[in-house]
Amino acid sequence: MPSETKVSLQDLETAKAELQRVDDRWENYSGNNPDKFVSQRGVARSRVESLTRTLKAQGDLPLTGHEALCAELDRLVPNARHNDVIEHDGAKYKRLFSPARTSLSGKTVTEWDRTWKAI
């Protein structure tokens, strides 16, 4: 089994710099194509998000209180569906899904955001 390469904070800084570079190119673009650099920006943004998630999972970046709670609830109820309600430590939480990223047309969801909400 191949060993996974550990992600470093330097990798995240490099990815953030690349995202900033692509965003700057998009902001300085004066042409007539509103979709110019869309795919490059999406790839750069996804890379930053992926590295951030990995660094948090490795323990190199701290989790917020809400992220720690969501991780604990995900561990307890890994197959929870939208609007499922559970009780944990005397409080009730509802599982929610919302579109995190859509296609260019906005009709197709390409990535979902998962969270828990206290009720």
PDB file of C-alpha atoms in Angstrom:
ATOM      1  CA  MET A   1       0.000   0.000   0.000  1.00  0.00           C
ATOM      2  CA  PRO A   2       1.594   3.328  -1.031  1.00  0.00           C
ATOM      3  CA  SER A   3       2.093   5.866   1.722  1.00  0.00           C
ATOM      4  CA  GLU A   4       0.194   9.111   1.319  1.00  0.00           C
ATOM      5  CA  THR A   5       2.206  12.289   1.065  1.00  0.00           C
ATOM      6  CA  LYS A   6       1.610  14.562   4.019  1.00  0.00           C
ATOM      7  CA  VAL A   7       0.287  17.989   3.081  1.00  0.00           C
ATOM      8  CA  SER A   8       2.135  20.967   4.548  1.00  0.00           C
ATOM      9  CA  LEU A   9       1.156  24.513   5.390  1.00  0.00           C
ATOM     10  CA  GLN A  10       3.526  25.619   2.617  1.00  0.00           C
ATOM     11  CA  ASP A  11       1.388  23.706   0.096  1.00  0.00           C
ATOM     12  CA  LEU A  12      -1.653  25.629   1.316  1.00  0.00           C
ATOM     13  CA  GLU A  13       0.157  28.975   1.026  1.00  0.00           C
ATOM     14  CA  THR A  14       1.249  28.100  -2.524  1.00  0.00           C
ATOM     15  CA  ALA A  15      -2.320  27.166  -3.461  1.00  0.00           C
ATOM     16  CA  LYS A  16      -3.658  30.410  -1.953  1.00  0.00           C
ATOM     17  CA  ALA A  17      -1.104  32.411  -3.935  1.00  0.00           C
ATOM     18  CA  GLU A  18      -2.182  30.639  -7.137  1.00  0.00           C
ATOM     19  CA  LEU A  19      -5.850  31.368  -6.354  1.00  0.00           C
ATOM     20  CA  GLN A  20      -5.006  35.023  -5.766  1.00  0.00           C
ATOM     21  CA  ARG A  21      -3.076  35.145  -9.054  1.00  0.00           C
ATOM     22  CA  VAL A  22      -6.018  33.688 -11.006  1.00  0.00           C
ATOM     23  CA  ASP A  23      -8.496  36.001  -9.228  1.00  0.00           C
ATOM     24  CA  ASP A  24      -6.315  39.001 -10.080  1.00  0.00           C
ATOM     25  CA  ARG A  25      -6.210  37.938 -13.732  1.00  0.00           C
ATOM     26  CA  TRP A  26     -10.013  37.678 -13.746  1.00  0.00           C
ATOM     27  CA  GLU A  27     -10.469  41.071 -12.082  1.00  0.00           C
ATOM     28  CA  ASN A  28      -8.081  42.743 -14.535  1.00  0.00           C
ATOM     29  CA  TYR A  29      -9.687  41.110 -17.593  1.00  0.00           C
ATOM     30  CA  SER A  30     -11.365  43.739 -19.736  1.00  0.00           C
ATOM     31  CA  GLY A  31     -12.764  41.493 -22.460  1.00  0.00           C
ATOM     32  CA  ASN A  32     -16.351  40.584 -23.232  1.00  0.00           C
ATOM     33  CA  ASN A  33     -16.349  36.980 -21.979  1.00  0.00           C
ATOM     34  CA  PRO A  34     -17.989  36.730 -18.527  1.00  0.00           C
ATOM     35  CA  ASP A  35     -16.910  33.074 -18.233  1.00  0.00           C
ATOM     36  CA  LYS A  36     -13.222  33.787 -18.774  1.00  0.00           C
ATOM     37  CA  PHE A  37     -11.047  32.052 -16.148  1.00  0.00           C
ATOM     38  CA  VAL A  38     -14.070  30.299 -14.570  1.00  0.00           C
ATOM     39  CA  SER A  39     -12.543  26.836 -14.765  1.00  0.00           C
ATOM     40  CA  GLN A  40      -9.115  28.037 -13.592  1.00  0.00           C
ATOM     41  CA  ARG A  41     -10.696  29.825 -10.623  1.00  0.00           C
ATOM     42  CA  GLY A  42     -12.763  26.751  -9.762  1.00  0.00           C
ATOM     43  CA  VAL A  43      -9.749  24.457  -9.853  1.00  0.00           C
ATOM     44  CA  ALA A  44      -7.675  26.841  -7.715  1.00  0.00           C
ATOM     45  CA  ARG A  45     -10.519  27.307  -5.214  1.00  0.00           C
ATOM     46  CA  SER A  46     -11.091  23.548  -4.980  1.00  0.00           C
ATOM     47  CA  ARG A  47      -7.372  22.979  -4.368  1.00  0.00           C
ATOM     48  CA  VAL A  48      -7.343  25.477  -1.477  1.00  0.00           C
ATOM     49  CA  GLU A  49     -10.480  23.927   0.049  1.00  0.00           C
ATOM     50  CA  SER A  50      -9.101  20.401  -0.320  1.00  0.00           C
ATOM     51  CA  LEU A  51      -5.764  21.301   1.260  1.00  0.00           C
ATOM     52  CA  THR A  52      -7.521  23.100   4.119  1.00  0.00           C
ATOM     53  CA  ARG A  53      -9.725  20.053   4.821  1.00  0.00           C
ATOM     54  CA  THR A  54      -6.674  17.759   4.713  1.00  0.00           C
ATOM     55  CA  LEU A  55      -4.635  19.977   7.043  1.00  0.00           C
ATOM     56  CA  LYS A  56      -7.534  20.106   9.506  1.00  0.00           C
ATOM     57  CA  ALA A  57      -7.882  16.314   9.355  1.00  0.00           C
ATOM     58  CA  GLN A  58      -4.120  15.956   9.991  1.00  0.00           C
ATOM     59  CA  GLY A  59      -4.379  18.317  12.955  1.00  0.00           C
ATOM     60  CA  ASP A  60      -2.078  20.959  11.436  1.00  0.00           C
ATOM     61  CA  LEU A  61      -4.898  23.533  11.376  1.00  0.00           C
ATOM     62  CA  PRO A  62      -7.322  23.858  14.295  1.00  0.00           C
ATOM     63  CA  LEU A  63     -10.994  23.008  13.874  1.00  0.00           C
ATOM     64  CA  THR A  64     -13.575  25.600  14.833  1.00  0.00           C
ATOM     65  CA  GLY A  65     -16.061  24.634  17.525  1.00  0.00           C
ATOM     66  CA  HIS A  66     -18.777  24.019  14.940  1.00  0.00           C
ATOM     67  CA  GLU A  67     -16.450  21.922  12.746  1.00  0.00           C
ATOM     68  CA  ALA A  68     -15.464  19.791  15.743  1.00  0.00           C
ATOM     69  CA  LEU A  69     -19.138  19.287  16.635  1.00  0.00           C
ATOM     70  CA  CYS A  70     -20.006  18.356  13.033  1.00  0.00           C
ATOM     71  CA  ALA A  71     -17.095  15.891  12.921  1.00  0.00           C
ATOM     72  CA  GLU A  72     -18.298  14.262  16.156  1.00  0.00           C
ATOM     73  CA  LEU A  73     -21.896  14.015  14.891  1.00  0.00           C
ATOM     74  CA  ASP A  74     -20.687  12.636  11.539  1.00  0.00           C
ATOM     75  CA  ARG A  75     -18.712  10.000  13.423  1.00  0.00           C
ATOM     76  CA  LEU A  76     -21.759   9.051  15.513  1.00  0.00           C
ATOM     77  CA  VAL A  77     -24.265   9.078  12.615  1.00  0.00           C
ATOM     78  CA  PRO A  78     -22.282   8.618   9.377  1.00  0.00           C
ATOM     79  CA  ASN A  79     -25.312   7.870   7.180  1.00  0.00           C
ATOM     80  CA  ALA A  80     -27.571  10.713   8.321  1.00  0.00           C
ATOM     81  CA  ARG A  81     -29.808  12.094   5.604  1.00  0.00           C
ATOM     82  CA  HIS A  82     -31.179  15.593   5.013  1.00  0.00           C
ATOM     83  CA  ASN A  83     -33.486  16.757   7.861  1.00  0.00           C
ATOM     84  CA  ASP A  84     -32.633  13.767  10.097  1.00  0.00           C
ATOM     85  CA  VAL A  85     -32.766  14.842  13.746  1.00  0.00           C
ATOM     86  CA  ILE A  86     -30.541  13.319  16.429  1.00  0.00           C
ATOM     87  CA  GLU A  87     -29.960  14.018  20.095  1.00  0.00           C
ATOM     88  CA  HIS A  88     -26.418  14.383  21.433  1.00  0.00           C
ATOM     89  CA  ASP A  89     -25.397  15.546  24.912  1.00  0.00           C
ATOM     90  CA  GLY A  90     -28.938  16.737  25.650  1.00  0.00           C
ATOM     91  CA  ALA A  91     -29.249  18.877  22.504  1.00  0.00           C
ATOM     92  CA  LYS A  92     -31.014  18.128  19.226  1.00  0.00           C
ATOM     93  CA  TYR A  93     -29.320  18.601  15.865  1.00  0.00           C
ATOM     94  CA  LYS A  94     -30.695  18.506  12.333  1.00  0.00           C
ATOM     95  CA  ARG A  95     -28.616  17.311   9.354  1.00  0.00           C
ATOM     96  CA  LEU A  96     -28.711  19.796   6.461  1.00  0.00           C
ATOM     97  CA  PHE A  97     -27.370  19.633   2.920  1.00  0.00           C
ATOM     98  CA  SER A  98     -27.118  22.665   0.641  1.00  0.00           C
ATOM     99  CA  PRO A  99     -25.514  23.250  -2.762  1.00  0.00           C
ATOM    100  CA  ALA A 100     -21.872  24.269  -2.339  1.00  0.00           C
ATOM    101  CA  ARG A 101     -21.035  24.466  -6.032  1.00  0.00           C
ATOM    102  CA  THR A 102     -23.132  24.309  -9.189  1.00  0.00           C
ATOM    103  CA  SER A 103     -22.474  24.029 -12.897  1.00  0.00           C
ATOM    104  CA  LEU A 104     -22.114  27.172 -15.003  1.00  0.00           C
ATOM    105  CA  SER A 105     -25.813  27.082 -15.852  1.00  0.00           C
ATOM    106  CA  GLY A 106     -26.679  26.711 -12.171  1.00  0.00           C
ATOM    107  CA  LYS A 107     -28.951  23.759 -12.902  1.00  0.00           C
ATOM    108  CA  THR A 108     -26.662  20.944 -11.754  1.00  0.00           C
ATOM    109  CA  VAL A 109     -25.188  20.694  -8.280  1.00  0.00           C
ATOM    110  CA  THR A 110     -21.592  19.496  -8.503  1.00  0.00           C
ATOM    111  CA  GLU A 111     -20.762  19.622  -4.780  1.00  0.00           C
ATOM    112  CA  TRP A 112     -22.862  19.575  -1.629  1.00  0.00           C
ATOM    113  CA  ASP A 113     -22.184  21.323   1.676  1.00  0.00           C
ATOM    114  CA  ARG A 114     -23.012  19.160   4.721  1.00  0.00           C
ATOM    115  CA  THR A 115     -23.627  20.584   8.173  1.00  0.00           C
ATOM    116  CA  TRP A 116     -25.521  20.089  11.424  1.00  0.00           C
ATOM    117  CA  LYS A 117     -27.796  22.755  12.896  1.00  0.00           C
ATOM    118  CA  ALA A 118     -28.842  22.954  16.543  1.00  0.00           C
ATOM    119  CA  ILE A 119     -32.616  22.976  16.952  1.00  0.00           C
TER     120      ILE A 119
END
